[in-house]
Amino acid sequence: MAFETGRKDVAMRKTLMTVIAAVVLPLGMPLPVLAQDYDLVISNGRVMDPETLLDATMNVGIKDGRIVTISKDELKGSETIDASGLVVAPGFIDTHFHSVDLFGMKVAARNGVTTPIDMEGGVWNVDAYYAAKEGKWPLNYGATVSHERARQIVLDGMTFDGPTDALTMFQDRAKSLDGDNVAGWSTVRPNLDQMNEISRLMDEQMRQGAIGASSLVGYARSGVTTYELYEFQRVAARYGRVAAAHQRFHGNVGNPQAALGFDEMFANAVVLDAPLMMCHDNDQDWWEIEEKLAIARSKGMNMWSEYYPYAAASSNVGAEYLAPEIFEDNMGYSYKDQIYDPSQDKYLSKEEVLQLRKDDPGRTIVIQLPPRQKWLPYWLRMPHMTVASDAMWMDGGRDADFPFEEFKGHPRTAGSHAAVLRMGRENGVPLMFTLSQLSYWSAKHLGDTGLEAMRERGRMQEGMVADITIFDPETVTDNSTFKEGENGLPSTGIPFVLVSGVPVVRDSVFQKDVFPGQPIRFPVEDKGRFEPISPEKFVGIFAIDVPTLHIEDASVDEATHERYGSKKKGGTD
């Protein structure tokens, strides 16, 4: 059963605690935490844990940022939150979050999210990214390394000093046109030396502790070759970390369809024996993709996907796939009544879209995709299909005082997680299942890559980090819409959100003066793992030895032969 994962570990942990207590208590040793020592107590809440299936009215004692006790016994602490009639759940995890300013943190927290991380756009200068947020961030933070940034450096000659994230991504795409009017990152196919340099740069970012590697190959479908994408996934695979992507044909309703872009990455992940996350699997062919992911998981592979609960997408108007020859001729869509500009609060004609592509290619627009409406109820019921908002907007860099009503963008930024709770309630989806989509499955799959910070989140269990969302299951709802002035309205029915035991939402008010956010990151390594590719190395590994074709420098080490199972008996290296 999907929910049974971890039951044995939890049982073993409880047994060990009992044995320890039996040994130390006769010696007069006190319990680890006395009742009056809790920093915070959550009382009388419906505690729900998707891993162990705990679902009971309990009291939760928190100390030093961790859940110390979950008990029916009365607990006392320095502060108490009365959760009567409310659900006490693991804090929601959003693995596809681009709105990484303080306003974005405010709407995320009001939506129940404790860990918004970017595993699609990614970041650059990983060390600087994490250092910039240390002690200054209300929610947990983390990101993958950006394939697109590496391509901009190598193919457009761009430089990035200091931390960069998705808030500047669209503007940087426009800057890539400077000088030659060619967006190399999107359209240029790299030669072998350039491909090696892209991989080397990404490897350095992985060495610095990135969660994994991410690619927006769907925005560079004509530039990224199939072998480059394979090498991109191998960068992450060398570290055992996840590769995530907006796959090449996402959104296609014509031929080739979306599943072909997934198959490309799926095959790479299988042969590399590597984790894979498919970003927003909420379009054509999603059912085929989900079937393949389910079968892969049944064979022990660490693969999953995510979706957001809306029948509309969002992007920058200059994206390659919005060109007429792709959007109309290949993808089968029409510009009429389909492209909405939040900054002007109107739908755009084809002529207006094409003009904006020239004048302001970084402009954020919304794309209505009606077929998604009939698929939405199914996504709510798909195991290991996690909820990720794809939160983004055109005018970043705002602080927490920025008004909700002035946000212009897709309502998914403010409403995705509460919308799933509401829709799950309306469609009769078990709440425990919904909580798995909102928190546990993201934590589990990332934890299974070795990411320790995710092994202790996404669960309501003793010993876990106290990232907790408290909500009213009967009233929780999204309020953001596509109407001007309502794009960023906060969700309601989520009165308390805790990060490491510290309330960042208290009585439905975001707390601007607390910064308990923790890094979600792998340890920095002393040495990278980059290995350049070359024709000689390929021949040395995969071809048989023929004396007249012997290449002197084609030798590879024993470990490489071991990895590919290519050691030739009686031959030479």
Coordinates of C-alpha atoms in Angstrom, one line a residue:
M1 CA 0.0 0.0 0.0
A2 CA 1.2 3.5 -0.8
F3 CA 0.8 4.7 2.8
E4 CA 2.6 1.8 4.4
T5 CA 6.1 3.1 3.6
G6 CA 8.0 3.7 6.7
R7 CA 5.7 1.8 9.1
K8 CA 8.4 -0.7 10.1
D9 CA 11.0 2.1 10.7
V10 CA 8.6 4.0 12.9
A11 CA 7.7 0.8 14.9
M12 CA 11.4 0.0 15.4
R13 CA 12.0 3.6 16.5
K14 CA 9.2 3.4 19.1
T15 CA 10.4 0.0 20.3
L16 CA 13.9 1.4 20.8
M17 CA 12.5 4.3 22.8
T18 CA 10.7 1.9 25.1
V19 CA 13.9 -0.2 25.7
I20 CA 15.9 3.0 26.5
A21 CA 13.2 4.2 28.9
A22 CA 13.1 0.8 30.7
V23 CA 16.9 0.9 31.1
V24 CA 17.4 4.5 32.3
L25 CA 14.3 5.2 34.4
P26 CA 15.2 2.6 37.1
L27 CA 18.5 4.5 37.4
G28 CA 16.7 7.7 38.3
M29 CA 17.3 9.4 35.0
P30 CA 14.5 11.9 34.0
L31 CA 12.6 11.7 30.7
P32 CA 14.3 13.6 27.9
V33 CA 11.8 16.5 28.1
L34 CA 9.7 17.5 31.1
A35 CA 6.2 18.8 30.5
Q36 CA 7.0 22.4 31.4
D37 CA 10.0 22.4 29.1
Y38 CA 8.2 22.5 25.8
D39 CA 8.6 25.6 23.8
L40 CA 5.2 25.2 22.2
V41 CA 2.3 22.8 22.6
I42 CA -0.4 22.2 20.0
S43 CA -3.4 20.9 21.9
N44 CA -6.5 18.9 20.9
G45 CA -5.7 18.8 17.2
R46 CA -6.4 16.1 14.7
V47 CA -2.9 14.9 14.1
M48 CA -2.4 13.3 10.7
D49 CA 0.8 11.6 9.5
P50 CA 0.7 10.3 5.9
E51 CA 3.6 7.9 6.5
T52 CA 2.3 6.0 9.5
L53 CA -1.4 6.8 8.9
L54 CA -1.8 8.2 12.4
D55 CA -5.1 10.1 12.5
A56 CA -6.2 10.9 16.0
T57 CA -6.9 13.8 18.4
M58 CA -3.5 14.3 20.1
N59 CA -1.3 16.9 21.7
V60 CA 2.0 17.8 20.2
G61 CA 5.0 19.0 22.3
I62 CA 7.8 21.0 20.4
K63 CA 11.2 21.7 21.7
D64 CA 14.2 23.3 19.9
G65 CA 12.5 23.2 16.6
R66 CA 11.5 19.5 16.7
I67 CA 8.5 17.4 17.5
V68 CA 9.4 15.8 20.9
T69 CA 6.1 14.3 21.9
I70 CA 2.8 13.3 20.3
S71 CA 0.5 12.1 23.1
K72 CA -3.0 12.0 24.4
D73 CA -1.7 13.2 27.7
E74 CA -2.0 16.8 28.6
L75 CA 1.1 18.8 27.8
K76 CA 2.2 22.2 29.0
G77 CA 4.7 24.6 27.4
S78 CA 5.7 28.2 27.1
E79 CA 3.0 28.7 24.5
T80 CA 0.0 26.7 23.5
I81 CA -2.0 26.7 20.3
D82 CA -5.5 25.3 20.7
A83 CA -6.1 23.2 17.5
S84 CA -9.6 22.0 18.5
G85 CA -11.5 21.1 15.3
L86 CA -8.4 21.6 13.2
V87 CA -6.0 19.3 11.4
V88 CA -2.3 19.3 12.5
A89 CA -0.4 18.2 9.4
P90 CA 3.2 18.1 8.1
G91 CA 4.1 21.5 6.5
F92 CA 3.4 21.6 2.8
I93 CA 6.4 21.2 0.4
D94 CA 6.4 23.0 -2.9
T95 CA 9.2 21.8 -5.3
H96 CA 8.4 24.2 -8.1
F97 CA 8.4 27.7 -6.7
H98 CA 9.9 30.7 -8.6
S99 CA 8.5 33.6 -6.6
V100 CA 11.4 33.7 -4.2
D101 CA 11.0 37.2 -2.7
L102 CA 9.5 38.0 0.6
F103 CA 6.1 38.7 -0.9
G104 CA 6.3 35.2 -2.4
M105 CA 7.1 33.8 1.0
K106 CA 4.1 35.6 2.5
V107 CA 1.6 34.1 0.0
A108 CA 3.3 30.7 0.3
A109 CA 3.0 30.7 4.1
R110 CA -0.7 31.7 3.9
N111 CA -1.1 28.7 1.6
G112 CA 0.3 26.3 4.2
V113 CA 3.7 25.9 2.5
T114 CA 6.8 25.6 4.8
T115 CA 9.3 24.6 2.2
P116 CA 9.1 26.4 -1.2
I117 CA 12.0 25.3 -3.3
D118 CA 12.8 25.7 -7.0
M119 CA 13.4 22.4 -8.8
E120 CA 12.6 23.6 -12.3
G121 CA 14.2 26.9 -13.0
G122 CA 16.9 26.3 -10.4
V123 CA 19.6 28.8 -9.4
W124 CA 23.2 29.7 -10.2
N125 CA 26.1 30.4 -7.8
V126 CA 24.8 27.9 -5.2
D127 CA 27.0 28.9 -2.4
A128 CA 26.0 32.5 -2.7
Y129 CA 22.3 31.6 -3.0
Y130 CA 22.3 29.8 0.3
A131 CA 24.5 32.3 2.1
A132 CA 22.2 35.2 1.1
K133 CA 19.2 33.6 2.9
E134 CA 20.9 32.3 6.0
G135 CA 19.2 33.7 9.0
K136 CA 17.1 36.1 6.8
W137 CA 14.4 33.8 5.4
P138 CA 11.0 32.9 6.9
L139 CA 10.5 29.6 5.1
N140 CA 12.9 26.8 4.2
Y141 CA 14.9 27.3 1.0
G142 CA 16.7 25.3 -1.6
A143 CA 17.1 24.7 -5.3
T144 CA 18.5 22.6 -8.1
V145 CA 21.3 23.9 -10.4
S146 CA 20.0 25.5 -13.6
H147 CA 20.8 23.9 -17.0
E148 CA 19.6 27.1 -18.7
R149 CA 22.1 29.3 -16.8
A150 CA 25.0 27.1 -17.9
R151 CA 23.8 27.3 -21.5
Q152 CA 23.6 31.1 -21.2
I153 CA 27.1 31.3 -19.9
V154 CA 28.6 29.0 -22.6
L155 CA 26.4 29.9 -25.6
D156 CA 25.6 33.6 -25.0
G157 CA 28.7 34.6 -23.1
M158 CA 26.7 35.8 -20.2
T159 CA 28.1 36.1 -16.7
F160 CA 26.4 35.9 -13.3
D161 CA 27.9 37.4 -10.2
G162 CA 26.4 36.5 -6.9
P163 CA 23.2 34.5 -6.4
T164 CA 20.8 34.3 -9.2
D165 CA 17.3 32.7 -9.2
A166 CA 14.1 32.5 -11.2
L167 CA 13.1 36.1 -10.4
T168 CA 15.6 37.4 -13.0
M169 CA 15.4 34.4 -15.4
F170 CA 13.0 36.0 -17.9
Q171 CA 14.9 39.3 -17.9
D172 CA 18.1 37.5 -18.5
R173 CA 16.5 35.6 -21.4
A174 CA 15.9 39.0 -23.1
K175 CA 19.5 40.1 -22.4
S176 CA 20.8 37.0 -24.1
L177 CA 19.7 38.6 -27.4
D178 CA 22.1 41.5 -27.0
G179 CA 24.7 41.9 -29.7
D180 CA 23.7 39.1 -32.1
N181 CA 19.9 38.9 -31.6
V182 CA 20.3 35.2 -31.1
A183 CA 19.1 33.5 -27.9
G184 CA 21.9 30.9 -27.8
W185 CA 20.6 29.2 -24.7
S186 CA 17.4 28.4 -26.5
T187 CA 18.3 27.7 -30.1
V188 CA 22.0 26.9 -30.4
R189 CA 23.2 23.3 -30.5
P190 CA 26.5 23.0 -28.6
N191 CA 29.6 21.4 -30.1
L192 CA 31.4 18.8 -28.0
D193 CA 33.7 21.3 -26.2
Q194 CA 30.7 23.5 -25.4
M195 CA 28.7 20.5 -24.1
N196 CA 31.6 19.5 -21.9
E197 CA 31.8 23.1 -20.5
I198 CA 28.1 23.1 -19.8
S199 CA 28.5 19.9 -17.8
R200 CA 31.6 21.1 -16.0
L201 CA 29.9 24.3 -14.9
M202 CA 26.9 22.4 -13.6
D203 CA 29.1 19.9 -11.8
E204 CA 30.7 22.7 -9.9
Q205 CA 27.3 23.9 -8.7
M206 CA 26.4 20.3 -7.7
R207 CA 29.7 20.2 -5.7
Q208 CA 28.4 23.2 -3.8
G209 CA 25.4 21.2 -2.6
A210 CA 22.6 21.8 -5.0
I211 CA 19.5 19.5 -4.5
G212 CA 19.9 18.2 -8.1
A213 CA 19.9 19.5 -11.6
S214 CA 17.0 21.0 -13.5
S215 CA 16.4 21.8 -17.2
L216 CA 13.8 24.0 -19.0
V217 CA 14.4 22.0 -22.1
G218 CA 10.8 22.7 -23.2
Y219 CA 12.0 26.3 -23.7
A220 CA 15.0 25.2 -25.7
R221 CA 13.6 22.3 -27.7
S222 CA 15.5 23.1 -30.8
G223 CA 18.8 23.9 -29.1
V224 CA 19.3 21.0 -26.6
T225 CA 20.3 17.9 -28.3
T226 CA 19.3 14.5 -27.1
Y227 CA 22.8 13.7 -26.1
E228 CA 23.2 17.0 -24.2
L229 CA 20.1 16.1 -22.2
Y230 CA 21.6 12.7 -21.5
E231 CA 24.7 14.4 -20.2
F232 CA 22.7 16.9 -18.2
Q233 CA 21.0 14.0 -16.4
R234 CA 24.4 12.3 -15.9
V235 CA 25.7 15.3 -14.1
A236 CA 23.0 14.7 -11.4
A237 CA 23.4 10.9 -11.6
R238 CA 27.0 11.0 -10.6
Y239 CA 25.9 12.4 -7.3
G240 CA 22.9 10.2 -7.0
R241 CA 20.7 13.3 -7.0
V242 CA 17.5 14.0 -8.9
A243 CA 17.2 15.5 -12.4
A244 CA 14.0 17.4 -13.0
A245 CA 12.7 19.1 -16.1
H246 CA 10.0 20.9 -18.0
Q247 CA 10.2 18.2 -20.7
R248 CA 10.8 18.9 -24.4
F249 CA 7.3 18.6 -25.7
H250 CA 5.2 19.7 -22.7
G251 CA 1.9 21.2 -23.9
N252 CA 2.0 19.6 -27.3
V253 CA -1.4 18.3 -28.5
G254 CA -0.2 17.6 -32.0
N255 CA 2.6 15.3 -33.0
P256 CA 5.1 14.8 -31.4
Q257 CA 3.1 14.7 -28.2
A258 CA 4.2 15.3 -24.6
A259 CA 4.9 11.7 -23.8
L260 CA 7.8 11.6 -26.2
G261 CA 9.6 14.3 -24.3
F262 CA 9.1 12.4 -21.1
D263 CA 10.3 9.1 -22.7
E264 CA 13.6 10.8 -23.6
M265 CA 14.3 11.6 -20.0
F266 CA 12.8 8.4 -18.7
A267 CA 15.1 6.3 -20.8
N268 CA 18.1 8.3 -19.6
A269 CA 17.1 7.9 -16.0
V270 CA 16.7 4.1 -16.3
V271 CA 20.1 3.5 -17.9
L272 CA 21.7 5.9 -15.4
D273 CA 19.9 4.3 -12.5
A274 CA 19.0 7.9 -11.4
P275 CA 16.2 9.7 -9.7
L276 CA 13.8 11.6 -11.9
M277 CA 11.1 14.2 -11.3
M278 CA 8.8 15.3 -14.1
C279 CA 7.7 18.9 -13.6
H280 CA 4.0 19.8 -14.1
D281 CA 2.8 16.6 -15.6
N282 CA -0.6 18.3 -16.2
D283 CA -1.0 18.2 -19.9
Q284 CA -1.5 16.0 -22.9
D285 CA -0.4 12.4 -22.3
W286 CA -0.2 12.8 -18.5
W287 CA -1.9 9.4 -18.0
E288 CA 0.7 7.6 -20.1
I289 CA 3.5 9.3 -18.2
E290 CA 1.9 8.5 -14.8
E291 CA 1.5 4.8 -15.8
K292 CA 5.2 4.5 -16.7
L293 CA 6.3 6.3 -13.5
A294 CA 4.1 3.9 -11.4
I295 CA 5.6 0.8 -13.1
A296 CA 9.1 2.3 -12.6
R297 CA 8.4 2.8 -8.9
S298 CA 7.2 -0.8 -8.6
K299 CA 10.6 -1.9 -9.9
G300 CA 12.4 0.2 -7.2
M301 CA 13.1 3.3 -9.2
N302 CA 12.9 6.7 -7.5
M303 CA 10.6 8.6 -9.9
W304 CA 7.7 10.9 -9.4
S305 CA 5.9 14.0 -10.8
E306 CA 4.0 17.1 -9.8
Y307 CA 1.0 19.2 -10.9
Y308 CA -0.8 22.4 -10.1
P309 CA -4.6 22.5 -10.0
Y310 CA -5.5 25.0 -12.8
A311 CA -6.6 24.8 -16.4
A312 CA -4.2 27.5 -17.4
A313 CA -0.4 27.8 -17.7
S314 CA 1.9 30.8 -17.3
S315 CA 5.2 31.7 -19.1
N316 CA 7.0 34.6 -20.6
V317 CA 5.7 35.8 -23.9
G318 CA 9.1 35.4 -25.6
A319 CA 9.2 31.6 -25.0
E320 CA 10.2 29.6 -28.0
Y321 CA 7.1 27.4 -27.9
L322 CA 4.9 30.5 -28.2
A323 CA 6.2 31.2 -31.8
P324 CA 3.4 30.7 -34.4
E325 CA 5.2 27.8 -36.1
I326 CA 5.2 25.9 -32.7
F327 CA 2.2 27.2 -30.8
E328 CA -0.2 27.0 -33.8
D329 CA 1.3 24.7 -36.3
N330 CA 2.9 22.1 -34.0
M331 CA 1.1 22.3 -30.7
G332 CA -2.3 22.9 -32.3
Y333 CA -3.4 25.9 -30.3
S334 CA -4.9 29.3 -31.2
Y335 CA -3.9 32.7 -29.9
K336 CA -7.6 33.9 -29.9
D337 CA -9.0 34.1 -26.3
Q338 CA -6.1 32.0 -25.1
I339 CA -3.3 34.4 -24.1
Y340 CA -4.1 36.6 -21.2
D341 CA -1.8 39.5 -20.1
P342 CA -2.3 40.2 -16.3
S343 CA -0.5 43.5 -16.5
Q344 CA -3.1 44.8 -19.0
D345 CA -6.0 42.7 -17.6
K346 CA -7.0 41.6 -21.1
Y347 CA -6.7 38.8 -23.7
L348 CA -4.2 39.4 -26.5
S349 CA -4.7 39.1 -30.2
K350 CA -2.1 37.2 -32.3
E351 CA -0.7 40.5 -33.5
E352 CA -0.3 41.8 -29.9
V353 CA 1.4 38.6 -28.9
L354 CA 3.9 38.8 -31.7
Q355 CA 4.6 42.5 -31.0
L356 CA 5.2 41.8 -27.3
R357 CA 7.6 39.0 -28.3
K358 CA 9.7 41.7 -30.0
D359 CA 9.2 44.5 -27.5
D360 CA 9.0 42.8 -24.1
P361 CA 9.9 39.1 -24.4
G362 CA 10.2 38.7 -20.6
R363 CA 6.5 39.7 -20.0
T364 CA 4.6 37.2 -17.9
I365 CA 1.4 35.9 -19.6
V366 CA -1.2 33.3 -18.8
I367 CA -2.2 30.7 -21.3
Q368 CA -5.7 29.1 -21.0
L369 CA -5.7 25.4 -21.7
P370 CA -9.3 24.1 -21.6
P371 CA -8.6 20.4 -21.9
R372 CA -7.0 20.4 -18.4
Q373 CA -10.4 21.0 -16.8
K374 CA -11.6 17.5 -17.4
W375 CA -8.3 16.0 -16.2
L376 CA -8.1 17.9 -12.9
P377 CA -10.3 15.5 -10.8
Y378 CA -8.0 12.6 -11.8
W379 CA -4.8 14.4 -10.7
L380 CA -6.2 14.7 -7.2
R381 CA -6.2 10.9 -7.0
M382 CA -2.9 10.0 -8.5
P383 CA -0.4 8.5 -6.1
H384 CA 3.1 10.1 -6.0
M385 CA 1.8 13.0 -8.1
T386 CA 2.7 15.9 -5.8
V387 CA 1.4 19.4 -5.6
A388 CA 3.8 22.2 -6.8
S389 CA 2.5 25.6 -7.6
D390 CA 5.0 26.8 -10.3
A391 CA 4.6 30.2 -8.5
M392 CA 5.9 33.0 -10.6
W393 CA 5.3 36.7 -11.4
M394 CA 6.6 39.4 -13.5
D395 CA 7.7 42.0 -11.0
G396 CA 9.8 40.3 -8.3
G397 CA 11.9 41.8 -5.5
R398 CA 9.0 42.8 -3.4
D399 CA 8.9 42.8 0.4
A400 CA 6.3 41.3 2.7
D401 CA 4.4 44.6 2.9
F402 CA 3.5 44.4 -0.8
P403 CA -0.4 44.2 -1.0
F404 CA -2.0 41.0 -2.0
E405 CA -4.3 42.9 -4.3
E406 CA -1.5 44.4 -6.4
F407 CA -0.1 41.0 -7.4
K408 CA -0.4 40.5 -11.2
G409 CA 0.1 36.9 -12.4
H410 CA -1.3 33.4 -12.3
P411 CA -3.5 32.7 -9.2
R412 CA -1.6 29.4 -8.7
T413 CA 1.1 31.4 -6.9
A414 CA -1.2 32.2 -4.0
G415 CA -3.8 29.4 -4.2
S416 CA -2.5 26.0 -5.3
H417 CA -2.3 24.1 -2.1
A418 CA -5.5 25.3 -0.6
A419 CA -7.2 24.7 -3.9
V420 CA -6.1 21.1 -3.8
L421 CA -7.5 20.8 -0.2
R422 CA -10.8 22.4 -1.4
M423 CA -11.1 20.3 -4.5
G424 CA -10.2 17.1 -2.6
R425 CA -13.0 17.8 -0.2
E426 CA -15.4 18.5 -3.0
N427 CA -14.4 15.3 -4.9
G428 CA -14.4 13.0 -1.9
V429 CA -10.6 12.3 -1.9
P430 CA -9.4 11.0 1.4
L431 CA -7.7 13.8 3.3
M432 CA -4.7 11.5 4.2
F433 CA -4.1 11.0 0.5
T434 CA -4.2 14.8 -0.2
L435 CA -1.7 15.4 2.6
S436 CA 0.6 12.9 0.9
Q437 CA 0.4 14.9 -2.3
L438 CA 1.0 18.1 -0.4
S439 CA 4.0 17.1 1.7
Y440 CA 4.9 13.5 2.3
W441 CA 5.7 12.2 -1.2
S442 CA 7.9 15.1 -2.0
A443 CA 9.8 14.6 1.3
K444 CA 10.1 10.8 0.7
H445 CA 11.4 10.9 -2.8
L446 CA 13.9 13.7 -2.1
G447 CA 14.9 11.9 1.1
D448 CA 15.5 8.7 -0.9
T449 CA 18.1 10.6 -2.9
G450 CA 20.1 11.0 0.4
L451 CA 18.8 14.5 1.1
E452 CA 18.8 14.4 4.9
A453 CA 16.7 17.6 5.4
M454 CA 13.8 15.9 3.6
R455 CA 14.1 12.7 5.6
E456 CA 13.0 14.6 8.7
R457 CA 10.2 16.6 7.1
G458 CA 6.8 15.8 5.6
R459 CA 5.8 13.7 8.6
M460 CA 4.1 14.3 11.9
Q461 CA 6.3 12.0 14.1
E462 CA 8.4 12.4 17.2
G463 CA 11.9 13.4 16.3
M464 CA 11.0 15.2 13.1
V465 CA 11.5 18.9 12.4
A466 CA 8.5 20.8 13.5
D467 CA 7.4 22.1 10.1
I468 CA 3.6 22.0 10.7
T469 CA 0.5 23.4 9.0
I470 CA -2.7 23.7 10.9
F471 CA -5.9 24.1 9.0
D472 CA -9.7 23.7 9.1
P473 CA -10.6 20.8 6.8
E474 CA -14.1 22.1 6.4
T475 CA -13.4 25.6 5.4
V476 CA -9.9 25.8 3.9
T477 CA -10.0 27.3 0.4
D478 CA -8.2 29.3 -2.2
N479 CA -9.3 32.8 -3.0
S480 CA -7.0 33.9 -5.8
T481 CA -8.6 34.2 -9.3
F482 CA -7.8 35.4 -12.8
K483 CA -9.7 38.6 -12.2
E484 CA -7.6 41.8 -11.8
G485 CA -7.0 42.6 -8.1
E486 CA -7.7 39.0 -7.1
N487 CA -4.7 37.2 -8.7
G488 CA -2.8 37.1 -5.3
L489 CA -5.5 37.0 -2.7
P490 CA -4.4 34.7 0.2
S491 CA -5.9 31.4 1.0
T492 CA -8.0 31.1 4.2
G493 CA -8.7 28.4 6.7
I494 CA -5.0 28.0 7.5
P495 CA -4.6 29.9 10.8
F496 CA -1.2 28.6 11.9
V497 CA 1.9 27.6 10.0
L498 CA 5.1 26.6 11.9
V499 CA 8.7 26.4 10.5
S500 CA 11.1 24.7 12.9
G501 CA 8.5 25.2 15.6
V502 CA 8.3 28.9 15.1
P503 CA 4.9 30.4 13.9
V504 CA 5.3 32.2 10.6
V505 CA 1.5 32.4 10.3
R506 CA -0.3 33.2 13.5
D507 CA -4.1 33.6 13.6
S508 CA -4.0 33.9 9.8
V509 CA -1.5 36.8 9.9
F510 CA 2.0 36.4 8.3
Q511 CA 4.7 37.2 10.8
K512 CA 7.2 39.5 9.1
D513 CA 9.8 39.6 11.9
V514 CA 10.7 35.9 12.2
F515 CA 13.2 34.0 10.1
P516 CA 13.3 30.4 11.1
G517 CA 13.9 29.1 7.5
Q518 CA 16.5 26.4 7.1
P519 CA 18.6 25.3 4.1
I520 CA 17.5 22.3 2.1
R521 CA 20.8 21.3 0.7
F522 CA 23.4 18.6 0.3
P523 CA 26.8 19.0 2.0
V524 CA 29.5 20.8 0.1
E525 CA 32.1 18.4 -1.3
D526 CA 35.8 19.0 -1.6
K527 CA 36.0 17.7 -5.2
G528 CA 33.7 17.7 -8.1
R529 CA 32.8 14.6 -10.1
F530 CA 32.9 16.0 -13.7
E531 CA 34.1 13.6 -16.4
P532 CA 34.5 15.0 -19.9
I533 CA 33.3 13.1 -22.9
S534 CA 35.2 12.4 -26.1
P535 CA 35.1 10.1 -29.1
E536 CA 38.3 8.4 -27.9
K537 CA 36.8 7.7 -24.5
F538 CA 33.6 6.4 -26.0
V539 CA 35.5 4.0 -28.4
G540 CA 37.7 2.9 -25.5
I541 CA 34.6 1.9 -23.5
F542 CA 32.2 0.5 -26.0
A543 CA 34.1 -0.7 -29.1
I544 CA 36.2 -3.8 -29.4
D545 CA 39.9 -3.5 -29.8
V546 CA 41.2 -3.8 -33.4
P547 CA 44.9 -3.3 -33.7
T548 CA 44.8 -1.2 -36.8
L549 CA 42.2 1.1 -35.2
H550 CA 43.9 1.3 -31.7
I551 CA 43.7 4.8 -30.2
E552 CA 46.6 5.4 -27.8
D553 CA 44.7 7.8 -25.5
A554 CA 41.4 5.8 -25.4
S555 CA 42.2 4.3 -22.0
V556 CA 39.7 4.6 -19.2
D557 CA 39.9 3.6 -15.6
E558 CA 38.7 0.4 -14.1
A559 CA 35.8 2.1 -12.4
T560 CA 34.4 3.4 -15.7
H561 CA 34.5 -0.1 -17.2
E562 CA 32.9 -1.4 -14.0
R563 CA 30.1 1.1 -14.2
Y564 CA 29.2 0.4 -17.8
G565 CA 29.8 -3.4 -17.5
S566 CA 32.1 -3.0 -20.5
K567 CA 35.4 -4.7 -19.3
K568 CA 36.6 -6.9 -22.2
K569 CA 38.2 -10.2 -21.3
G570 CA 41.6 -10.6 -22.8
G571 CA 41.5 -7.1 -24.3
T572 CA 43.4 -3.9 -23.4
D573 CA 42.1 -0.7 -22.0

